[in-house]
XYZ file of C-alpha atoms in Angstrom:
672
model
C 2.007 -25.447 -30.812
C 0.772 -23.677 -27.697
C 0.858 -19.328 -27.860
C 0.271 -17.675 -24.859
C -0.562 -13.965 -24.705
C 0.654 -11.290 -21.796
C -2.280 -9.965 -20.018
C -0.581 -6.717 -19.778
C -0.033 -6.485 -23.586
C -1.386 -3.784 -25.663
C -2.962 -0.236 -24.819
C -2.013 1.534 -21.476
C -4.415 3.557 -19.842
C -2.745 6.783 -21.244
C -3.070 5.756 -25.037
C -6.405 4.752 -24.736
C -7.227 7.814 -23.160
C -5.809 9.926 -25.980
C -7.575 7.457 -28.741
C -10.932 7.848 -27.157
C -10.572 11.221 -26.683
C -10.091 11.584 -30.554
C -12.745 9.355 -31.412
C -15.002 11.709 -29.395
C -13.807 14.597 -31.006
C -14.098 13.607 -34.605
C -17.851 13.679 -33.996
C -18.096 17.365 -33.195
C -14.877 19.043 -34.727
C -14.278 19.808 -38.458
C -10.666 20.800 -38.381
C -9.061 18.141 -36.096
C -5.291 17.481 -35.868
C -2.794 16.029 -33.522
C 0.360 17.293 -32.989
C 2.234 14.467 -34.606
C 1.179 10.664 -34.735
C -1.055 10.217 -31.646
C 0.528 7.031 -30.838
C 3.161 4.785 -32.589
C 0.930 2.800 -34.597
C 0.634 3.060 -38.041
C -2.748 1.358 -38.042
C -4.402 3.341 -35.322
C -3.243 6.756 -36.861
C -4.567 5.348 -40.318
C -8.002 4.390 -38.784
C -8.361 7.991 -37.181
C -7.664 9.458 -40.610
C -10.375 8.119 -41.963
C -12.491 9.750 -39.248
C -11.061 13.311 -40.184
C -8.317 13.103 -37.349
C -5.173 14.449 -39.060
C -1.584 14.088 -37.888
C 0.112 17.333 -38.382
C 3.729 17.585 -39.030
C 6.355 19.720 -37.258
C 6.099 22.794 -39.862
C 2.235 22.608 -40.046
C 0.496 26.107 -39.600
C -2.591 26.021 -37.413
C -5.372 28.556 -37.815
C -7.885 29.899 -35.482
C -10.749 27.537 -35.120
C -8.537 24.512 -35.720
C -8.851 21.964 -32.869
C -5.566 20.539 -31.860
C -5.220 17.041 -30.081
C -2.333 17.052 -27.594
C -1.089 13.387 -27.636
C -0.304 11.326 -24.354
C 3.396 11.973 -24.711
C 2.673 15.839 -23.801
C 4.553 18.971 -24.936
C 6.896 21.536 -23.832
C 5.607 25.051 -22.241
C 6.450 27.068 -25.295
C 4.523 24.904 -27.734
C 1.348 24.957 -25.625
C 1.657 28.486 -24.857
C 2.101 28.953 -28.876
C -0.952 26.903 -29.535
C -3.151 29.281 -27.239
C -1.690 32.373 -28.755
C -2.938 31.004 -32.363
C -6.437 30.918 -31.308
C -6.793 27.185 -31.666
C -8.936 25.040 -29.654
C -6.721 22.397 -27.465
C -7.770 19.119 -26.302
C -4.979 18.038 -23.796
C -4.853 14.061 -23.939
C -1.225 14.011 -22.147
C -1.204 10.978 -20.077
C -1.889 11.858 -16.237
C 1.573 10.391 -15.073
C 3.748 12.658 -17.708
C 1.433 15.535 -16.714
C 2.551 15.047 -13.128
C 5.902 14.867 -14.440
C 5.742 18.233 -15.683
C 4.282 19.443 -12.608
C 7.298 17.811 -10.700
C 9.913 19.443 -12.580
C 8.305 22.494 -12.855
C 8.068 22.575 -8.644
C 11.847 21.412 -8.573
C 13.126 23.847 -10.767
C 11.212 26.374 -9.008
C 12.905 25.679 -5.866
C 16.353 26.007 -7.474
C 17.047 22.504 -8.342
C 18.739 21.304 -11.674
C 16.725 18.508 -13.234
C 18.116 15.572 -14.361
C 15.754 13.540 -16.971
C 16.787 9.823 -17.304
C 15.661 8.888 -20.907
C 15.937 9.097 -24.738
C 16.979 12.405 -25.703
C 15.162 12.570 -28.876
C 11.777 11.001 -27.502
C 8.779 13.554 -27.887
C 8.036 12.942 -23.952
C 11.278 13.710 -22.908
C 11.598 16.679 -25.017
C 8.440 18.034 -23.681
C 9.489 17.373 -20.076
C 12.618 19.432 -20.749
C 10.667 22.661 -21.528
C 9.184 22.617 -18.459
C 12.481 22.829 -16.474
C 14.800 25.569 -16.115
C 18.278 24.377 -16.110
C 18.344 20.324 -16.904
C 20.579 17.617 -18.305
C 19.371 14.542 -20.049
C 21.209 11.242 -19.527
C 20.447 7.819 -21.298
C 22.457 5.318 -19.843
C 24.457 4.302 -16.174
C 27.632 4.733 -18.360
C 26.784 8.279 -19.865
C 25.277 8.918 -16.463
C 29.058 8.087 -14.635
C 31.037 9.961 -17.616
C 29.048 12.884 -17.416
C 29.102 13.432 -13.596
C 33.025 12.583 -13.921
C 33.326 15.608 -16.776
C 31.404 18.087 -14.343
C 32.516 17.532 -11.021
C 30.444 20.856 -10.181
C 27.459 18.578 -10.211
C 28.136 16.609 -7.353
C 27.450 19.460 -4.686
C 24.540 20.690 -6.738
C 20.805 20.403 -5.931
C 19.328 17.989 -8.274
C 15.946 16.193 -8.985
C 16.028 13.303 -10.606
C 12.983 11.768 -12.932
C 12.502 9.271 -15.711
C 11.019 8.928 -18.819
C 7.627 7.262 -17.941
C 8.485 4.285 -20.812
C 11.946 3.673 -19.228
C 13.760 0.585 -18.495
C 13.546 0.184 -14.628
C 17.165 -1.549 -14.412
C 18.632 1.324 -16.178
C 17.185 4.111 -14.184
C 18.298 2.193 -10.987
C 21.603 1.860 -12.090
C 21.853 5.477 -12.939
C 20.267 6.834 -9.667
C 22.778 4.421 -8.465
C 25.859 6.494 -9.713
C 23.979 9.528 -8.821
C 23.760 8.774 -5.068
C 27.131 7.479 -5.236
C 28.463 10.633 -6.416
C 26.222 13.601 -5.450
C 25.368 14.911 -1.766
C 22.192 17.000 -2.796
C 19.668 14.978 -4.893
C 16.197 14.001 -4.621
C 14.643 11.292 -6.978
C 11.319 10.611 -8.104
C 10.238 7.373 -9.723
C 8.251 8.702 -12.372
C 8.291 5.414 -14.574
C 4.902 4.330 -15.304
C 3.352 1.368 -13.243
C 1.727 -0.222 -16.209
C 5.048 0.026 -18.268
C 7.053 -1.724 -15.296
C 4.265 -4.367 -15.036
C 4.192 -4.929 -18.874
C 7.868 -5.300 -18.717
C 8.255 -7.998 -15.952
C 5.640 -9.880 -17.486
C 7.356 -9.757 -20.435
C 10.840 -10.645 -18.735
C 8.798 -13.807 -17.221
C 6.608 -14.852 -20.005
C 10.005 -15.015 -22.342
C 11.890 -17.218 -19.820
C 9.335 -20.010 -20.342
C 9.000 -19.734 -24.067
C 10.833 -21.210 -26.891
C 9.884 -18.217 -28.966
C 8.508 -14.567 -28.609
C 6.838 -11.826 -30.776
C 6.737 -8.214 -29.617
C 3.977 -6.476 -31.410
C 4.623 -2.679 -31.499
C 5.641 0.593 -33.851
C 9.356 0.297 -35.094
C 9.577 4.065 -33.449
C 7.772 3.181 -30.347
C 10.600 3.326 -27.401
C 8.369 1.083 -25.251
C 7.922 -1.752 -27.648
C 11.873 -1.519 -28.528
C 12.773 -2.042 -24.989
C 10.085 -4.855 -24.465
C 12.071 -6.814 -27.316
C 15.058 -6.098 -25.495
C 13.821 -7.350 -22.447
C 12.370 -10.687 -24.033
C 15.630 -11.124 -25.963
C 17.566 -11.699 -22.730
C 15.422 -14.699 -21.887
C 14.783 -15.977 -25.160
C 16.907 -17.166 -28.185
C 14.014 -16.494 -30.586
C 12.136 -12.662 -30.650
C 10.574 -11.412 -33.601
C 9.623 -7.564 -33.520
C 6.312 -7.091 -35.610
C 4.002 -4.108 -36.272
C 1.024 -5.991 -37.365
C 0.184 -9.552 -38.744
C 1.749 -9.165 -41.874
C 5.227 -9.048 -40.419
C 5.016 -12.576 -38.670
C 5.919 -15.713 -40.406
C 4.889 -18.969 -38.771
C 7.890 -20.476 -40.336
C 9.867 -18.362 -37.760
C 8.499 -20.660 -35.476
C 8.652 -23.840 -36.848
C 9.379 -26.874 -34.141
C 8.687 -24.515 -31.299
C 6.785 -25.682 -28.244
C 5.898 -22.451 -26.930
C 5.407 -19.121 -28.346
C 4.551 -15.922 -26.410
C 3.031 -12.760 -27.668
C 3.133 -9.117 -25.968
C 2.748 -5.932 -27.102
C 3.832 -2.161 -26.399
C 1.433 0.506 -25.248
C 0.394 1.677 -28.782
C -0.807 -1.632 -29.652
C -4.619 -2.061 -30.205
C -6.477 -5.171 -29.437
C -7.626 -5.986 -32.689
C -3.710 -6.213 -33.909
C -2.904 -8.610 -30.887
C -6.023 -10.893 -31.909
C -4.922 -10.504 -35.828
C -1.487 -12.058 -34.848
C -2.897 -14.504 -32.360
C -5.160 -15.600 -35.194
C -2.640 -15.951 -37.878
C -0.362 -18.538 -35.553
C -3.205 -20.590 -35.191
C -4.541 -20.889 -38.808
C -0.588 -21.212 -40.052
C 0.123 -23.916 -37.311
C -3.202 -25.614 -37.170
C -3.606 -26.116 -33.473
C -5.905 -29.126 -32.719
C -7.618 -29.186 -29.475
C -9.188 -32.618 -28.884
C -12.588 -32.993 -27.003
C -14.175 -35.952 -25.957
C -17.696 -36.954 -26.917
C -20.430 -39.946 -26.529
C -19.296 -41.423 -29.468
C -15.688 -41.470 -28.851
C -13.054 -38.788 -29.268
C -13.744 -35.871 -31.694
C -11.022 -33.615 -33.092
C -11.957 -29.969 -33.355
C -10.002 -26.840 -34.452
C -9.947 -23.658 -32.693
C -8.218 -20.357 -32.015
C -6.124 -19.618 -28.720
C -7.417 -17.165 -26.581
C -10.213 -16.508 -28.501
C -13.497 -15.693 -26.843
C -16.934 -15.979 -29.188
C -17.860 -12.350 -28.243
C -14.708 -10.453 -28.981
C -15.529 -6.872 -30.670
C -13.832 -5.032 -33.142
C -11.355 -2.746 -32.181
C -14.182 0.366 -33.007
C -16.820 -1.641 -30.864
C -14.183 -2.028 -27.942
C -13.294 1.796 -28.367
C -17.177 2.738 -28.290
C -17.721 0.385 -25.306
C -15.236 2.231 -23.204
C -16.281 5.660 -23.622
C -18.545 6.066 -20.352
C -18.592 8.630 -17.996
C -18.105 7.759 -14.037
C -20.312 9.166 -11.054
C -19.221 9.139 -7.469
C -20.959 6.634 -5.368
C -21.291 4.372 -8.771
C -20.230 0.783 -8.164
C -17.272 -0.267 -10.988
C -15.324 -3.124 -11.864
C -11.645 -3.215 -12.912
C -8.617 -5.138 -13.257
C -5.657 -4.395 -10.950
C -3.117 -3.295 -13.439
C -0.167 -2.473 -10.842
C 0.592 -2.267 -7.151
C 2.359 0.284 -5.420
C 3.067 0.781 -1.669
C 0.581 3.576 -1.764
C -1.822 2.354 -4.252
C -3.661 -0.145 -6.271
C -3.654 1.299 -9.997
C -7.027 -0.264 -11.537
C -8.056 -0.439 -15.040
C -11.884 0.347 -15.779
C -11.526 0.407 -19.286
C -12.688 3.781 -19.427
C -10.776 6.864 -20.377
C -9.982 7.721 -16.427
C -7.050 5.865 -14.564
C -8.876 4.249 -11.686
C -6.832 3.944 -8.433
C -7.108 2.832 -4.923
C -5.213 4.575 -2.130
C -3.866 1.561 0.394
C -6.139 3.273 3.048
C -9.390 2.327 0.922
C -8.237 -1.198 0.233
C -8.728 -2.698 3.984
C -9.445 -1.990 7.394
C -6.352 -3.885 8.505
C -3.409 -2.041 9.448
C -0.795 -4.702 9.034
C -1.818 -6.156 5.858
C -0.099 -5.860 2.845
C -1.920 -4.770 -0.474
C 0.363 -7.648 -2.405
C -0.942 -10.261 0.188
C -4.813 -8.951 -0.905
C -4.958 -8.424 -4.506
C -2.324 -9.505 -7.427
C -1.749 -7.720 -10.892
C -4.497 -9.102 -13.325
C -7.571 -9.704 -10.607
C -11.026 -8.405 -11.219
C -12.155 -6.174 -8.336
C -15.262 -4.591 -7.616
C -14.953 -0.993 -6.264
C -17.030 1.849 -5.088
C -16.352 5.622 -6.832
C -15.089 8.248 -4.322
C -14.116 10.925 -6.489
C -13.982 11.608 -10.260
C -11.243 14.067 -11.673
C -11.935 14.880 -15.440
C -9.339 17.438 -15.610
C -6.534 14.901 -14.497
C -8.540 11.817 -15.599
C -8.658 10.167 -12.772
C -10.838 8.183 -10.727
C -10.207 7.572 -6.749
C -12.097 4.365 -5.896
C -12.661 2.598 -2.393
C -12.889 -1.065 -1.922
C -13.298 -0.510 1.897
C -16.526 1.707 1.243
C -17.899 -0.882 -0.880
C -17.292 -3.864 1.418
C -19.154 -1.526 4.104
C -22.322 -0.673 1.920
C -22.373 -4.820 1.454
C -21.501 -5.238 5.224
C -24.755 -3.886 6.743
C -26.628 -6.864 5.781
C -23.908 -9.216 7.214
C -23.931 -7.114 10.309
C -27.859 -7.475 11.142
C -27.600 -10.785 10.378
C -24.870 -11.465 12.738
C -27.080 -9.340 15.140
C -29.954 -11.680 14.726
C -27.635 -14.996 14.704
C -25.603 -13.825 17.295
C -22.524 -15.203 15.053
C -19.266 -13.312 16.249
C -17.723 -11.410 13.874
C -14.143 -10.283 13.277
C -12.439 -6.874 13.204
C -9.972 -4.522 13.862
C -9.608 -1.811 16.800
C -8.687 1.440 15.180
C -9.059 3.852 17.821
C -9.994 4.383 21.592
C -12.853 6.433 21.958
C -14.693 8.283 25.156
C -15.724 5.072 27.060
C -14.701 2.275 25.014
C -13.275 1.261 21.395
C -13.897 1.662 17.703
C -13.531 -1.546 15.812
C -13.849 -1.619 11.977
C -15.784 -4.573 10.788
C -16.005 -4.908 7.265
C -15.810 -0.952 6.938
C -18.554 -0.618 9.569
C -17.855 1.261 12.736
C -18.580 -0.133 15.733
C -18.824 0.703 19.286
C -17.575 -1.393 22.113
C -17.783 -0.082 25.602
C -14.973 -0.055 27.997
C -17.134 -2.467 30.141
C -17.142 -4.872 26.798
C -13.665 -5.034 25.959
C -12.601 -7.955 28.071
C -9.525 -5.618 29.556
C -9.588 -5.683 33.458
C -10.913 -2.383 34.860
C -7.667 -0.728 35.804
C -5.604 -1.995 32.626
C -5.321 0.718 29.526
C -7.436 0.202 26.364
C -4.872 1.299 24.153
C -3.217 -2.566 24.216
C -5.952 -3.497 22.043
C -5.166 -0.888 19.451
C -4.309 -2.053 15.954
C -5.249 -5.767 16.723
C -7.757 -7.969 15.146
C -10.553 -9.006 18.050
C -13.710 -11.274 17.710
C -16.950 -9.657 18.964
C -20.582 -10.183 19.009
C -22.857 -7.549 17.529
C -25.367 -6.620 20.418
C -27.257 -3.289 18.963
C -27.912 -2.358 15.522
C -29.299 0.983 14.441
C -29.274 1.698 10.560
C -30.978 4.946 10.926
C -28.449 6.657 13.219
C -25.725 4.434 11.623
C -24.670 3.236 15.111
C -23.582 -0.477 15.940
C -22.393 -1.547 19.506
C -20.502 -4.813 20.260
C -19.108 -6.665 22.970
C -15.700 -8.866 22.650
C -15.952 -9.674 26.444
C -18.971 -11.832 25.380
C -17.098 -13.574 22.693
C -14.106 -13.917 24.969
C -16.698 -15.596 27.745
C -18.089 -17.907 25.512
C -15.119 -19.285 23.760
C -13.262 -19.814 26.954
C -16.103 -21.577 28.459
C -16.303 -23.915 25.371
C -12.669 -24.392 25.927
C -13.075 -25.296 29.715
C -15.609 -27.708 28.843
C -13.775 -29.407 26.365
C -10.807 -29.533 28.556
C -12.938 -30.876 31.545
C -14.236 -33.481 29.185
C -10.860 -34.893 27.969
C -8.924 -34.034 31.063
C -6.843 -37.133 32.781
C -3.925 -37.607 35.230
C -0.670 -37.331 33.529
C -1.965 -35.058 30.261
C 0.327 -32.490 29.402
C -0.660 -28.941 28.382
C 1.266 -25.654 27.263
C -0.244 -23.269 29.555
C 0.134 -19.606 30.399
C 1.277 -18.139 33.449
C -1.653 -16.022 34.899
C -0.786 -14.927 38.185
C 1.892 -15.843 40.899
C 1.981 -16.298 44.710
C 4.102 -17.153 47.297
C 2.843 -20.760 47.449
C 2.532 -21.897 43.668
C 1.694 -20.219 40.197
C -1.602 -20.197 38.107
C -1.464 -21.430 34.674
C -4.250 -21.011 32.128
C -4.190 -24.412 30.344
C -6.888 -23.240 27.532
C -9.596 -22.006 29.112
C -9.414 -23.397 32.982
C -6.351 -22.346 35.380
C -4.613 -24.897 37.348
C -2.286 -24.126 40.040
C 1.318 -25.559 40.492
C 2.636 -25.678 43.924
C 6.144 -24.228 44.494
C 7.691 -27.635 45.188
C 6.552 -28.797 41.929
C 7.927 -25.881 39.893
C 11.640 -27.020 40.038
C 13.911 -29.834 41.267
C 16.241 -27.299 42.730
C 15.274 -25.364 45.968
C 13.790 -22.230 44.934
C 12.421 -19.435 47.652
C 9.400 -18.204 45.645
C 7.625 -18.937 42.185
C 9.006 -15.548 40.701
C 12.401 -16.876 40.955
C 11.899 -18.599 38.181
C 8.630 -17.360 36.400
C 6.620 -14.173 35.477
C 3.079 -13.637 34.375
C 2.762 -14.299 30.464
C 5.577 -17.159 30.408
C 4.520 -20.257 28.476
C 5.009 -23.384 30.395
C 4.704 -27.047 29.584
C 2.404 -28.694 32.332
C 1.025 -31.900 33.107
C -2.075 -32.894 35.556
C -1.563 -34.032 38.901
C -4.845 -34.440 40.252
C -8.349 -32.551 39.487
C -11.775 -32.543 40.844
C -14.486 -31.977 38.789
C -16.814 -30.826 41.334
C -14.716 -28.381 42.719
C -13.580 -27.109 39.558
C -9.950 -27.620 40.819
C -6.756 -28.843 38.972
C -3.295 -29.629 40.330
C -0.514 -29.553 38.061
C 3.228 -30.328 37.848
C 5.825 -29.249 35.517
C 8.883 -31.222 36.724
C 10.163 -33.488 33.992
C 11.259 -36.630 35.334
C 14.117 -37.215 33.396
C 15.540 -33.829 34.851
C 15.302 -35.408 38.491
C 18.328 -34.860 39.801
C 18.270 -37.811 42.082
C 17.783 -39.934 39.445
C 20.789 -38.648 37.198
C 22.718 -39.044 40.566
C 22.087 -42.896 40.999
C 22.615 -43.505 37.474
C 25.987 -42.058 37.841
C 27.460 -43.059 41.253
C 27.508 -45.580 43.723
C 28.442 -46.545 47.299
C 32.138 -46.308 46.568
C 32.399 -43.766 44.186
C 34.632 -40.841 44.494
C 33.122 -37.412 43.526
C 34.324 -34.123 43.180
C 32.021 -31.923 45.341
C 31.502 -28.171 46.170
C 31.319 -27.291 49.977
C 27.701 -25.376 49.887
C 27.034 -24.843 53.868
C 28.973 -25.487 57.038
C 27.211 -26.463 60.389
C 28.484 -27.434 63.807
C 28.100 -31.015 62.931
C 29.841 -30.975 59.712
C 29.175 -29.914 56.303
C 27.077 -29.984 53.277
C 28.530 -30.656 50.087
C 26.794 -30.271 46.564
C 27.507 -33.676 44.145
C 25.353 -32.555 41.045
C 23.145 -29.551 41.068
C 20.043 -30.608 43.183
C 21.563 -33.451 45.502
C 24.100 -32.640 48.229
C 25.804 -35.037 50.776
C 26.568 -34.504 54.336
C 30.107 -34.964 55.491
C 30.169 -35.643 59.219
C 32.375 -33.667 61.458
C 34.359 -37.140 61.863
C 34.696 -37.498 58.256
C 36.577 -34.203 57.428
C 39.779 -35.036 58.525
C 42.369 -37.755 59.786
C 42.316 -36.168 63.062
C 39.804 -34.456 65.449
C 38.840 -31.100 64.577
C 36.363 -28.765 66.770
C 34.475 -27.272 64.025
C 34.185 -28.018 60.212
C 35.622 -24.506 59.213
C 38.928 -25.116 60.612
C 39.697 -27.155 57.720
C 36.894 -26.472 54.939
C 35.340 -23.075 53.380
C 32.146 -22.677 51.553
C 32.472 -22.493 47.592
C 35.911 -25.066 48.214
C 36.036 -27.793 45.756
C 37.277 -31.260 47.502
C 37.392 -34.886 46.532
C 34.966 -37.272 48.741
C 34.245 -40.922 48.885
C 30.064 -41.504 48.770
C 30.042 -44.118 51.772
C 26.196 -44.144 52.013
C 22.995 -43.783 49.626
C 19.374 -43.364 51.403
C 17.310 -43.857 48.379
C 14.120 -43.673 50.681
C 15.128 -40.297 52.116
C 17.194 -39.375 49.498
C 20.474 -38.718 51.471
C 23.846 -39.020 50.744
C 26.979 -39.667 53.238
C 30.336 -38.526 52.383
C 33.743 -38.654 53.536
C 36.882 -36.966 52.995
C 39.235 -38.624 55.545
C 38.356 -42.598 53.963
C 40.375 -41.002 51.088
C 43.236 -40.056 53.396
C 43.199 -43.278 55.557
C 42.339 -45.605 52.257
C 39.396 -46.661 54.117
C 36.027 -45.355 55.617
C 35.275 -44.934 59.188
C 31.517 -45.203 60.126
C 30.080 -42.001 60.375
C 28.786 -40.900 63.661
C 25.625 -42.670 64.639
C 23.606 -39.233 64.897
C 25.148 -37.669 61.838
C 21.708 -38.441 59.958
C 19.443 -37.186 62.547
C 22.125 -33.995 62.880
C 21.521 -33.472 58.762
C 17.938 -33.112 59.450
């Protein structure tokens, strides 16, 4: 049997922080209490009880000198004020995510909005949130939301603010929001579901889909654990909800190939390990390894490492103070459009604003990091009050990048960066977090063109000057562009041959042709080689910047000149004409020009024929316009095809008389 433990299983940041604060307080406080069980896990509560941390019931009367820990669920305004009035010392372990909801509902209530809380009515977190509101309503399900709005039509025009329990089910919350948006015209919405909760639920859903059975570890009264079990049950037919290893029996999974394990936010690592170990012991999982003497069977528990510490040791290791400027390593816990949540394994919650992740303004966070990735960062700011740490990957990369910048200056190797701003006299390019100044003359942009065309683009440049004392770096985009163009040009000259095709870019237009860049070298396409049809000037069919296919007509390496063509022989009108018509064929032609000696008619686009004046009618006429008009379509017989001069003679008269008279002797000269 294969056992897979979810990466996100177990303690979330808020729970870990609350337990750590209790551990720390137990070392110095004689009478220490928590308002109810600090987390929904009997084993952890019992462990803290042995250290002198007692869970106080709702009727407990506190005395002056007591120390009370507010658990991660938080409390309401009135209970908080009552504790202060009783003269007890308060240690606030409210999860920062819950504290943000308190601040949000308080602010929205003060602005006159009614608060809508999506969550479990009796959950301590929800009752605590409600006490920070003015007017509020608690709704648990989409159906209840719809029924409440139907029975309270006045809600549809009221100003509302909608929040969610942090451990709420995202699908449930989004359906409630959808109903409110449909019915109410003045509502604002705050997605307050904890990022770790969303990640844990999504991972459990995916894991259940790939496993034959699932074990969900958590307290029976833990809302987020019960929700995990519900989510797993959607994708897996066999789900066991257990509080500890004693609740798991391997016989329940007999005959299954793969079993997944996930755990609620209140489940410590040692309980997850015990369940995993029990599955191993009772199923006798065997892993074969190869030796010089042959195959040897050895039995080892899945997902176990030799250096795993006890629960107490893990807690002790995680109690650490962070300082600004320190380098820290954490694990990506969640990704949002604005920030990356990082689990540092400490009592503080780490986050990286998107602007501190990368210099690339077009990059998406999910393309750079994934949930579960280990990431090294730089501590920008520590907020012990809120229990948060602002981190920067970009700043750490910048510190490391100075060595790379100095090395690039010595080696003259190009580096890549992003143009972030136009500065006086040039541009600022961020290279691995280091500001590099590029003078306008080194930007590669023509003198009269705006530098702004390079803003927010990736460029390659050469470092030309480094002054670490002044933190000044100067670079050149033009130098790299020149070298790259020269290398490409050399490669083209080494491989060029008549008839070779290139995809080029139109660089400039003249009255006689177009200059096309074929990748480092400009070649010229004469106006006569641009199109099979007659054009007055190249700008009739091209503009600067167009991509066109060209081929080499001729070249001179000494003079560095290349003549190009772009007329495809398959599109040659004369070839199309001769393959479709012969002498004697009748064609429907369009009169395009009238001359004293006859009329020119288009047979197909690009091929015209001459109808001599003597071949227009079966009688003598003075001028062609007595019978024909420009734009008119008539039937004519092909009487002569001159392949050498690519000329065609036509006759309308031949169709009228049933035979063609010879055209006038000077008709060809007249046509010319």
